[in-house]
PDB file of C-alpha atoms in Angstrom:
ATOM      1  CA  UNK A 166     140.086  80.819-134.603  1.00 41.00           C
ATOM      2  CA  UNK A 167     136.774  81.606-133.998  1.00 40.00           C
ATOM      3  CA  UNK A 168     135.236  80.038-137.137  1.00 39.00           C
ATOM      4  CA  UNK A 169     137.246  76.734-136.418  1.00 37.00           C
ATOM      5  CA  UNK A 170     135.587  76.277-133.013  1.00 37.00           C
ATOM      6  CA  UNK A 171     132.426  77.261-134.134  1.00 40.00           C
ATOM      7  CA  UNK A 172     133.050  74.017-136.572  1.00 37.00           C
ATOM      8  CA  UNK A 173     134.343  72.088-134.399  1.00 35.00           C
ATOM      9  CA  UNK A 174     131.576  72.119-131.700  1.00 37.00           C
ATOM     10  CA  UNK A 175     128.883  71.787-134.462  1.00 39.00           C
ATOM     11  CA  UNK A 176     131.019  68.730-135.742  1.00 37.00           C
ATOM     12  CA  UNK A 177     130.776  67.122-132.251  1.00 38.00           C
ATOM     13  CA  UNK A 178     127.277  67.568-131.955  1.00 40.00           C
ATOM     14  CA  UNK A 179     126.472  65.922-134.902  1.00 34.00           C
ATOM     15  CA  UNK A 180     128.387  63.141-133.593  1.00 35.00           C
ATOM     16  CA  UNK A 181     127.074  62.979-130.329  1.00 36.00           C
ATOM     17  CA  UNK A 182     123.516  63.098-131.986  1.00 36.00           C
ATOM     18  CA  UNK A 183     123.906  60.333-134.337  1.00 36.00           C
ATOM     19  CA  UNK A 184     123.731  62.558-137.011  1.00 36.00           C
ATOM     20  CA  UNK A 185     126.935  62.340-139.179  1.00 34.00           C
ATOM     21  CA  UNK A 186     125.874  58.769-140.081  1.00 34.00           C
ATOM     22  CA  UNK A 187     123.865  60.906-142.954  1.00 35.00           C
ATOM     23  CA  UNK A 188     126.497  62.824-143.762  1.00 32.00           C
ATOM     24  CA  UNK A 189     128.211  61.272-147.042  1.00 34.00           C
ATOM     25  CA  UNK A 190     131.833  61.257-146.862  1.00 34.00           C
ATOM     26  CA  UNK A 191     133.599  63.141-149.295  1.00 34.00           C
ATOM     27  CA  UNK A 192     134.422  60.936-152.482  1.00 33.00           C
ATOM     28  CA  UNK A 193     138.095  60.933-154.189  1.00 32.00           C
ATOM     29  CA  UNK A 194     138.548  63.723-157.116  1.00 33.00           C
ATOM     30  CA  UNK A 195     138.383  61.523-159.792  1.00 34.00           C
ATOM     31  CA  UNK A 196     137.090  57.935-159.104  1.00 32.00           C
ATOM     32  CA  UNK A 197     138.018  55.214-161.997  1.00 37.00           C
ATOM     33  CA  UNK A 198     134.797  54.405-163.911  1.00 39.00           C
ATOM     34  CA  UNK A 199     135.750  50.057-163.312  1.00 38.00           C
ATOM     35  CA  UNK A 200     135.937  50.566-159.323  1.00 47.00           C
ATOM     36  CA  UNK A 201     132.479  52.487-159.446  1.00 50.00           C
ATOM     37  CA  UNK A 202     130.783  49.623-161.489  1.00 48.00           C
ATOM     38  CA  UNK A 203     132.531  47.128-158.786  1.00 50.00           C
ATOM     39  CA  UNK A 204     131.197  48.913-155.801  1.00 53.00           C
ATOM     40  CA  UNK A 205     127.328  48.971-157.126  1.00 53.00           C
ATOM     41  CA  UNK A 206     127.509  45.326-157.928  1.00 51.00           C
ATOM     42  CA  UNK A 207     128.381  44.645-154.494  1.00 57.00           C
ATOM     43  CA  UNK A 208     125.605  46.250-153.122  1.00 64.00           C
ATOM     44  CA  UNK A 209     123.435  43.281-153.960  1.00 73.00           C
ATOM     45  CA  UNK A 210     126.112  40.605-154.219  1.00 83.00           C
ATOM     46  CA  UNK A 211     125.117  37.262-151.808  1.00 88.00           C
ATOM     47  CA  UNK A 212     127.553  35.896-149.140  1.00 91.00           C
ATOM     48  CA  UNK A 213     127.996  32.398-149.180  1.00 90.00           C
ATOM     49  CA  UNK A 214     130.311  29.876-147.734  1.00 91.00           C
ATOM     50  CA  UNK A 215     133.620  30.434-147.596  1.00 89.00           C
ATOM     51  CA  UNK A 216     133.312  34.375-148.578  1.00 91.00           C
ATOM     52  CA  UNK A 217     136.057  36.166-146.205  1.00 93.00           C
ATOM     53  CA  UNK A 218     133.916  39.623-144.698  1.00 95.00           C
ATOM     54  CA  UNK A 219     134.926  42.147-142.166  1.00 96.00           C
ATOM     55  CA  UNK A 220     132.423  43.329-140.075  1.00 97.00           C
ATOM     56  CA  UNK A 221     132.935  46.071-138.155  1.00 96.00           C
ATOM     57  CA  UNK A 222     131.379  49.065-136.007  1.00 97.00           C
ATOM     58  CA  UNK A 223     132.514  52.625-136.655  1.00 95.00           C
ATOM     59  CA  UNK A 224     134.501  53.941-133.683  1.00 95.00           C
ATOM     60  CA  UNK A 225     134.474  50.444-132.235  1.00 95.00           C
ATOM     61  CA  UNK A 226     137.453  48.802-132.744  1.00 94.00           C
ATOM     62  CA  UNK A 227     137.073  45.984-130.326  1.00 95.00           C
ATOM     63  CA  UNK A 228     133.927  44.688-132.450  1.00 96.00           C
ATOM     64  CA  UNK A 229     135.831  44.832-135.850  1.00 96.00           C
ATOM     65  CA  UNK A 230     136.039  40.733-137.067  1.00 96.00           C
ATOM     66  CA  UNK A 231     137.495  39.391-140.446  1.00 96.00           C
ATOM     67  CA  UNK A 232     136.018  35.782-140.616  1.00 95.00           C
ATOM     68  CA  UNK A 233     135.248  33.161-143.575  1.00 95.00           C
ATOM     69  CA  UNK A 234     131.487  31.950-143.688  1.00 96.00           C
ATOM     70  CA  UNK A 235     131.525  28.459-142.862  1.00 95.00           C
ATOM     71  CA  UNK A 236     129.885  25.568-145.018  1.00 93.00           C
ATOM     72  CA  UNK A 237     126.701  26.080-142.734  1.00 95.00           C
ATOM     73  CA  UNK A 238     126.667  29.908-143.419  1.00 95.00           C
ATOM     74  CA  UNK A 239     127.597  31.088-139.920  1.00 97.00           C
ATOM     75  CA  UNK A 240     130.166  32.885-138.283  1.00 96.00           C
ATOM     76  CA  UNK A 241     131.250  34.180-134.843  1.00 96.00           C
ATOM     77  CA  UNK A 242     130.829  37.648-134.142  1.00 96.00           C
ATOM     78  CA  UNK A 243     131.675  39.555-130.373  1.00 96.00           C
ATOM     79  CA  UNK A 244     129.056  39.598-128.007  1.00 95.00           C
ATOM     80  CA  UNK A 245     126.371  37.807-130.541  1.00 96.00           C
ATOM     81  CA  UNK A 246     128.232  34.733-130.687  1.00 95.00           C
ATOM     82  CA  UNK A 247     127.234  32.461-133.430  1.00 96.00           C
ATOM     83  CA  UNK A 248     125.207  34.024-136.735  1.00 96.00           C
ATOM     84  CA  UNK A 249     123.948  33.306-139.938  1.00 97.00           C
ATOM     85  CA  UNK A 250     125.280  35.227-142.855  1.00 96.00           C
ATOM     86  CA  UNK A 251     124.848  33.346-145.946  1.00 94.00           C
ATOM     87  CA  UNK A 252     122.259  34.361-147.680  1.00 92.00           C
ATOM     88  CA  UNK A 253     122.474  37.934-146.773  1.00 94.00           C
ATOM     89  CA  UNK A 254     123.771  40.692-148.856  1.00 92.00           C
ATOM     90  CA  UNK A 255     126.736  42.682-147.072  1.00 93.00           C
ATOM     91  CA  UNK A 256     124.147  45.687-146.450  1.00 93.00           C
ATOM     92  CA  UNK A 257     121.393  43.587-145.131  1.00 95.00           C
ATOM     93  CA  UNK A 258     123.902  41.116-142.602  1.00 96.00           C
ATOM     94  CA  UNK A 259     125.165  44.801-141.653  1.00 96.00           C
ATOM     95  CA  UNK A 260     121.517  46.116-140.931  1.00 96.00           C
ATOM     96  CA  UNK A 261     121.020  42.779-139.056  1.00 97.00           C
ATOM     97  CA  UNK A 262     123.816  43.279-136.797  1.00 97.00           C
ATOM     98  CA  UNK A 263     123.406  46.925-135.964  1.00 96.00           C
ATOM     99  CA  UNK A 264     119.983  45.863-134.923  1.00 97.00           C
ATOM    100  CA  UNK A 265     120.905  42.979-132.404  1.00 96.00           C
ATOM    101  CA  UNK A 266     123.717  45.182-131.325  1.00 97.00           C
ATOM    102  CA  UNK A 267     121.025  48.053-130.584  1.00 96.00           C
ATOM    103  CA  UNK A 268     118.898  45.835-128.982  1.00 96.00           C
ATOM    104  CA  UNK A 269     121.322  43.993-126.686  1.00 95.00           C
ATOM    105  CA  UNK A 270     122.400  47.320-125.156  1.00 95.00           C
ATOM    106  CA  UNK A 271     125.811  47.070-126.471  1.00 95.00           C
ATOM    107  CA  UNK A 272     125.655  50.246-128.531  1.00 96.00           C
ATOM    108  CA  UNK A 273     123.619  53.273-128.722  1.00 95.00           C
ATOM    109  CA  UNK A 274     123.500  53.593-132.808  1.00 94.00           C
ATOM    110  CA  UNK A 275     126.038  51.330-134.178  1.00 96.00           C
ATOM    111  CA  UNK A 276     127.384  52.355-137.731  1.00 96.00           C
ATOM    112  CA  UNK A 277     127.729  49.197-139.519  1.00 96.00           C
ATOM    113  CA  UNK A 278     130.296  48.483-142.470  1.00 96.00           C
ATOM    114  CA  UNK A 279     130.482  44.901-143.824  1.00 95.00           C
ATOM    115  CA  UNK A 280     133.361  44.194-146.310  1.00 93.00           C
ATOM    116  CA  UNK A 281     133.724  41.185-148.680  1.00 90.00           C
ATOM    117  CA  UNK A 282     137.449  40.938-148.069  1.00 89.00           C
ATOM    118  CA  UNK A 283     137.551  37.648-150.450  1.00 83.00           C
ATOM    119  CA  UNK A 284     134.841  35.951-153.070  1.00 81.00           C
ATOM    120  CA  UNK A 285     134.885  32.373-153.236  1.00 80.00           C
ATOM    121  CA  UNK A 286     131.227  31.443-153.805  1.00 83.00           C
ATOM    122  CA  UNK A 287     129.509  33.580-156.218  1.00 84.00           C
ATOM    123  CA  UNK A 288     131.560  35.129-158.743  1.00 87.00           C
ATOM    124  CA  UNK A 289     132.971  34.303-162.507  1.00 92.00           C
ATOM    125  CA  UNK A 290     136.269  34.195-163.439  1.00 94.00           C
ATOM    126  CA  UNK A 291     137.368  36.455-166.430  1.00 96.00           C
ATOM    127  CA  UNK A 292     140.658  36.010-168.053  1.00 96.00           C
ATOM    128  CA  UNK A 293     142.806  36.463-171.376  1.00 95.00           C
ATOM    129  CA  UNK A 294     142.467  39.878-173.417  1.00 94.00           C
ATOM    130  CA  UNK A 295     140.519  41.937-170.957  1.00 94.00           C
ATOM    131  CA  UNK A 296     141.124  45.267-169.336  1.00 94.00           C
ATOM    132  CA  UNK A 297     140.613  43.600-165.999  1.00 93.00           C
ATOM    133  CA  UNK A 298     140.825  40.034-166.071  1.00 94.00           C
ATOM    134  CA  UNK A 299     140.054  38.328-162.865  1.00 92.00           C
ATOM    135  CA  UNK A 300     137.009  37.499-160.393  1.00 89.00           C
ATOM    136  CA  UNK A 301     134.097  38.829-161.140  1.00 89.00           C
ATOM    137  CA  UNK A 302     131.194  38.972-158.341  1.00 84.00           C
ATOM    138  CA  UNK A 303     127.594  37.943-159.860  1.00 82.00           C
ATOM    139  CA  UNK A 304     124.931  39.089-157.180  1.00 72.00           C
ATOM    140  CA  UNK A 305     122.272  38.043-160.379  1.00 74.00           C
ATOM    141  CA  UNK A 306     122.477  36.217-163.591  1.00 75.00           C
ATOM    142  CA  UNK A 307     124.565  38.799-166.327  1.00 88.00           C
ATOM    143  CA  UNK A 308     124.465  38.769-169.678  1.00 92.00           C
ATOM    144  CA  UNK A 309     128.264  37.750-171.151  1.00 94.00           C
ATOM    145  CA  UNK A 310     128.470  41.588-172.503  1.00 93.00           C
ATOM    146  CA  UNK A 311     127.721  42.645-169.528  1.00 92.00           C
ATOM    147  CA  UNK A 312     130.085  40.734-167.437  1.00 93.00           C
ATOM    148  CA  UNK A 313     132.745  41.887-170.346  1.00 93.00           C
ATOM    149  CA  UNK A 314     131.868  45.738-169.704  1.00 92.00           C
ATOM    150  CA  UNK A 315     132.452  45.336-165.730  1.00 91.00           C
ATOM    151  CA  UNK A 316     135.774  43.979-166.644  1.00 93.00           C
ATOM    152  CA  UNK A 317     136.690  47.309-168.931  1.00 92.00           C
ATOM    153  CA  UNK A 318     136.179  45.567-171.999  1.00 91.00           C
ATOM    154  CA  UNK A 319     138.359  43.768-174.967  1.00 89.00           C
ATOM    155  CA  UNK A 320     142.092  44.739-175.384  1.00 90.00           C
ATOM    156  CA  UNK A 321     142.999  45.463-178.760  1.00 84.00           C
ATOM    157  CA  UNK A 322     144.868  42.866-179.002  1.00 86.00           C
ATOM    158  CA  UNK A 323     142.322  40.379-178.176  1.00 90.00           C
ATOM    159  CA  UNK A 324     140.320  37.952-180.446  1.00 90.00           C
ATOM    160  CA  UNK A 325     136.901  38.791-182.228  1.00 88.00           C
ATOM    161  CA  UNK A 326     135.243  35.901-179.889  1.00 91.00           C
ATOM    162  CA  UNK A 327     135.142  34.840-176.430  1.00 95.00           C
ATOM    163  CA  UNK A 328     135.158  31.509-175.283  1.00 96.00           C
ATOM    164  CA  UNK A 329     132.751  30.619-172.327  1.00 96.00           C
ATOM    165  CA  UNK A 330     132.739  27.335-169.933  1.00 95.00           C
ATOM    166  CA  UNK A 331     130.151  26.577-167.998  1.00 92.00           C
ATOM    167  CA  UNK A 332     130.773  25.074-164.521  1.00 84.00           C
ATOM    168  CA  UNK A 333     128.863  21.745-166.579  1.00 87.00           C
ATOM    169  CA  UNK A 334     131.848  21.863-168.407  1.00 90.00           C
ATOM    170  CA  UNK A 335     130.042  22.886-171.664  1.00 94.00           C
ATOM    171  CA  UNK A 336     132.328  25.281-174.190  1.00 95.00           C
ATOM    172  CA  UNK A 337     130.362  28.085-176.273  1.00 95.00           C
ATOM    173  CA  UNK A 338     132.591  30.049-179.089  1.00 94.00           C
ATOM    174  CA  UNK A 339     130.280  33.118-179.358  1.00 95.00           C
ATOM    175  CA  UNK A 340     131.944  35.857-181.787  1.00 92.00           C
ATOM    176  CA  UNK A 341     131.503  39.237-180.620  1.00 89.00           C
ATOM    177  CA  UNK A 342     130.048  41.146-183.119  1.00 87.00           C
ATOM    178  CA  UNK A 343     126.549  38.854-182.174  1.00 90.00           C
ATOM    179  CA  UNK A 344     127.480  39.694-178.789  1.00 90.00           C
ATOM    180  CA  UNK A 345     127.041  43.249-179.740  1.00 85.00           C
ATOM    181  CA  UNK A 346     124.376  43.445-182.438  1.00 86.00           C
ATOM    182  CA  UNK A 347     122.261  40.041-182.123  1.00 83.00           C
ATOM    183  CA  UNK A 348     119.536  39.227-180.054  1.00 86.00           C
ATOM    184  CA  UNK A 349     119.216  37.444-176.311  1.00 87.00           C
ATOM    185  CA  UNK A 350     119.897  33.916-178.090  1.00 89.00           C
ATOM    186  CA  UNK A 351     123.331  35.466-179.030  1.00 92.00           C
ATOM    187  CA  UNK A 352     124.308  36.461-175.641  1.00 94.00           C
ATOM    188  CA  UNK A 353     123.408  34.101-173.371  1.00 93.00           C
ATOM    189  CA  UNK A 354     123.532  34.468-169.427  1.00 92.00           C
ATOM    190  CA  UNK A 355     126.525  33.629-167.357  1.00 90.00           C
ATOM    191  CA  UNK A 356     125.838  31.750-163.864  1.00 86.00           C
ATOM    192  CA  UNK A 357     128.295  31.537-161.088  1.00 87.00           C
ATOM    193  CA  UNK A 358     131.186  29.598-161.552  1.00 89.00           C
ATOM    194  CA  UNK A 359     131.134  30.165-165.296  1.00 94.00           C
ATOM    195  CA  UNK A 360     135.077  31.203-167.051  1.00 96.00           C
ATOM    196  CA  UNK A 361     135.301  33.289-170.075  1.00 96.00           C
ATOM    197  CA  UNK A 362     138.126  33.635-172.052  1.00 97.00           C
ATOM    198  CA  UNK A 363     139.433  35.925-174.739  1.00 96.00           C
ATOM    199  CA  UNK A 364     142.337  34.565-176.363  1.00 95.00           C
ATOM    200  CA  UNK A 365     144.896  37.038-178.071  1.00 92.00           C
ATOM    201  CA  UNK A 366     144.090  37.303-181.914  1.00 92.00           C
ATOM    202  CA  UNK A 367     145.625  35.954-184.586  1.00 93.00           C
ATOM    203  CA  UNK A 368     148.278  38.578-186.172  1.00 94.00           C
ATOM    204  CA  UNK A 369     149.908  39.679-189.032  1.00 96.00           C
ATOM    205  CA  UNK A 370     153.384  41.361-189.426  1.00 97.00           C
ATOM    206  CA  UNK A 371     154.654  44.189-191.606  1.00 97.00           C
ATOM    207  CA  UNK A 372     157.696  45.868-192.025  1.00 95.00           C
ATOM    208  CA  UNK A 373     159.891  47.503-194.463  1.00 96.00           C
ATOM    209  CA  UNK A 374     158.977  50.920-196.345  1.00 96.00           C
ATOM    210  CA  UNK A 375     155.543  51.245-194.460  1.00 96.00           C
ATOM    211  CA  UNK A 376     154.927  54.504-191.496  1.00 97.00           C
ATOM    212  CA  UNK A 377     153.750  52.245-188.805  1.00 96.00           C
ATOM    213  CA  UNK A 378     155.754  48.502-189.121  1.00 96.00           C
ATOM    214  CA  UNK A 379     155.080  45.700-186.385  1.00 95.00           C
ATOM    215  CA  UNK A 380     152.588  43.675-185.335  1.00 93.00           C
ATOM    216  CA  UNK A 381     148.933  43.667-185.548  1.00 93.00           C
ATOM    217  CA  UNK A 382     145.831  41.735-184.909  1.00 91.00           C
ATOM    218  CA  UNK A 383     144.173  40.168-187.672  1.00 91.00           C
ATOM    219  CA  UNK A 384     140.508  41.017-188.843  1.00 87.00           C
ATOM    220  CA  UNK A 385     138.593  38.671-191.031  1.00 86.00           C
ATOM    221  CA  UNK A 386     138.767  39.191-194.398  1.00 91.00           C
ATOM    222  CA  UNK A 387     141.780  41.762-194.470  1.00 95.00           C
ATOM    223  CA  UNK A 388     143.443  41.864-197.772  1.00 96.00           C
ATOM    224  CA  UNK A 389     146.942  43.235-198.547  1.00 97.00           C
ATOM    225  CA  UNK A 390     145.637  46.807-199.393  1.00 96.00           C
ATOM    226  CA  UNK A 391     143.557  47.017-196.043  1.00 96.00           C
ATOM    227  CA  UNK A 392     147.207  45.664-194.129  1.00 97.00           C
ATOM    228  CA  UNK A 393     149.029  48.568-195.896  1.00 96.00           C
ATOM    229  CA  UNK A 394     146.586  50.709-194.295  1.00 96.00           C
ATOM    230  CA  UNK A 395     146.903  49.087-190.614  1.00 95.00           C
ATOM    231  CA  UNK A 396     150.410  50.074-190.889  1.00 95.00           C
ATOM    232  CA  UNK A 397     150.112  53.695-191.741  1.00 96.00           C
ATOM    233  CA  UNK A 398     150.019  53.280-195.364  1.00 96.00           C
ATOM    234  CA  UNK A 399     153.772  53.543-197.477  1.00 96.00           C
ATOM    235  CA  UNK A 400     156.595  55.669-197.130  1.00 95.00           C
ATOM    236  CA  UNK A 401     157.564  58.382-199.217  1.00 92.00           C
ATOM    237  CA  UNK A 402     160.280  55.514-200.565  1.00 92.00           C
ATOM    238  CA  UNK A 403     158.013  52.819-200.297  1.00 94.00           C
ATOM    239  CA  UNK A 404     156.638  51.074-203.955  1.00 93.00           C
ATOM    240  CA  UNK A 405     153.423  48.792-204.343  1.00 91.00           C
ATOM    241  CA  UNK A 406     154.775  47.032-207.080  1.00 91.00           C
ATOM    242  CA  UNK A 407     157.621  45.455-204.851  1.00 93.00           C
ATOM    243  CA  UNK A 408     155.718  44.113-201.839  1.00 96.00           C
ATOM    244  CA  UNK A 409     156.178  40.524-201.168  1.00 95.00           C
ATOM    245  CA  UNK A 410     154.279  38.494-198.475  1.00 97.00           C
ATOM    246  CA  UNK A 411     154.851  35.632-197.293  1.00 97.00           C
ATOM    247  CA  UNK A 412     153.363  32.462-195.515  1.00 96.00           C
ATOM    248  CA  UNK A 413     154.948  29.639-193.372  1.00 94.00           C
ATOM    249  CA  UNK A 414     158.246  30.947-194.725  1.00 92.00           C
ATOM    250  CA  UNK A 415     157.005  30.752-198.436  1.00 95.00           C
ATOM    251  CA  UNK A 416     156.662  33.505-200.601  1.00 95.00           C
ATOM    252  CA  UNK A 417     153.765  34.136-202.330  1.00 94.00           C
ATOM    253  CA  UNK A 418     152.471  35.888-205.990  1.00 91.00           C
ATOM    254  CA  UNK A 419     149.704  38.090-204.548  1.00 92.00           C
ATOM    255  CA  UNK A 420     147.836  41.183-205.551  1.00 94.00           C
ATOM    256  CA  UNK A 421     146.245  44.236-203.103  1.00 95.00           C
ATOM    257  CA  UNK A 422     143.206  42.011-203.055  1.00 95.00           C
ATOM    258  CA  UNK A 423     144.884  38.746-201.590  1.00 96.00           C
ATOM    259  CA  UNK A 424     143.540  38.041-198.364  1.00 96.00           C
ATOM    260  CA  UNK A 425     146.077  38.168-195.445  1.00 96.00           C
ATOM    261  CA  UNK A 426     146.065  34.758-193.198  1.00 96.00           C
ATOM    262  CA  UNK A 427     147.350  34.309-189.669  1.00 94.00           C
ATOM    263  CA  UNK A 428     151.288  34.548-188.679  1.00 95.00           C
ATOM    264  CA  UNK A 429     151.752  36.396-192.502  1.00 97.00           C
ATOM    265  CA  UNK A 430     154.860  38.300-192.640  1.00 97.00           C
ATOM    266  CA  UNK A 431     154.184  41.306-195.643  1.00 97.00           C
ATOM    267  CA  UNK A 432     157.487  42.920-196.609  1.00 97.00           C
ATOM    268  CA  UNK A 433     157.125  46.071-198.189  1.00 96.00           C
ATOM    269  CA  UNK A 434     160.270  46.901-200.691  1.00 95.00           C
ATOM    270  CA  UNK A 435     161.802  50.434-201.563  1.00 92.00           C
ATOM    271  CA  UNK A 436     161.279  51.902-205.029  1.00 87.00           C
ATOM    272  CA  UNK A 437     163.538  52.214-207.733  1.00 77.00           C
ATOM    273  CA  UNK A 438     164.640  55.957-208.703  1.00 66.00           C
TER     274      UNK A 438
END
């Protein structure tokens, strides 16, 4: 009991100081790695009109305000009436705030938190075969790899390219293994207001005497042997000689070198004992 109070009362007097604003708060176990990346690019993103934020003082809940920035980049706050926050990133409108607060004698040592509650006028919009497909806050101009990686990355099951519109309306097809390997001419910069899409890739089917039938995504150049091998390679009953493949319904004479198109259907056929 003795210990507790002894916390307690130190606890209080770093309140009363002003002192547990430095005191981090203690983080979650295990944080996932997509909401980390999120939170840092906040930290420089730029309100604008019609952003939603929530402004509010710790231990003050008669301050705390949810508004949307208005075409002329001001809201209404309490007690400071009418200010600008376009512009400003959330730290530096909160920083702003505290101060006026502080010096208009309304509180001591305000602890300021500003929120972007919704994103309406800097952001990209991310969609198709990504981990996290949605809106994408841009407080700078980011590479289109980069904007990929803060959305988790490609699904497997999407497309070896990614289409990008421009709010110009111009289209760009860039394939992604420039994306990864060429130089700044192959991965351009995206600009607010900018979509990119990853459609799903084109697939294949296999079934039959094969370990791993179904469906898969399509690589370039994939022959028939390299398919067998998607699918886990052949059953113990499974025979080369008696696979047949076909293509808009037709079959077709192929070898293990034939090169699989889109929507193929290989069937692979049992041996004879």
């Amino acid at each position: 009991m003795r210990t507790t109070t002894a916390w307690l009362l130190a606890a209080a007097s770093l309140w009363a100081t002003g002192a547990v604003a430095q005191v981090p708060a203690a983080a979650p176990a295990e944080q996932p790695a997509l909401a980390s990346q999120e939170k840092d690019a906040l930290k420089g993103y730029i309100l604008g009109p019609d952003d939603v934020i929530e402004v509010d003082v710790l231990g003050q809940p008669e301050f705390k305000t949810r508004a949307r920035i208005r075409t002329d980049g001001m809201i209404a706050l309490p007690f400071l009436g009418e200010v600008k926050a376009s512009g400003m990133t959330p730290i530096s409108f909160g920083d702003m705030i505290g101060e006026r607060l502080k010096a208009g004698g309304f509180y001591a040592k305000p602890i300021m938190n500003v929120e972007v509650v919704s994103f309406a006028s800097r952001y990209v919009i991310v969609l198709g075969q990504i981990a996290s497909p949605g809106l994408q806050p841009v407080d700078r101009s980011y590479r289109v790899s980069e904007v990929i990686a803060r959305a988790g990355g490609l699904r497997e099951t999407g497309a070896d390219y990614v289409i990008v519109r421009r709010a110009s309306g111009e289209e760009l097809k860039l394939p992604f293994e420039k994306l990864a390997a060429g130089g700044p001419e192959d991965d351009p910069m995206i600009q607010p207001g900018d979509k990119l899409f990853v459609p799903q890739a084109d697939l294949f089917y296999i079934y039959g005497q094969i370990n791993a039938p179904g469906a898969y995504p399509l690589k370039p150049g994939m022959t028939l042997r390299k398919v067998i091998a998607r699918g886990g390679g052949l059953t113990q009953s499974g025979s080369e000689k008696r696979i047949k493949v076909y293509h808009d319904g037709e079959e077709l004479k192929v070898n293990l070198d034939h090169v699989i198109a889109a929507g193929d259907v290989v069937v692979v056929g049992e041996r004879v004992f």
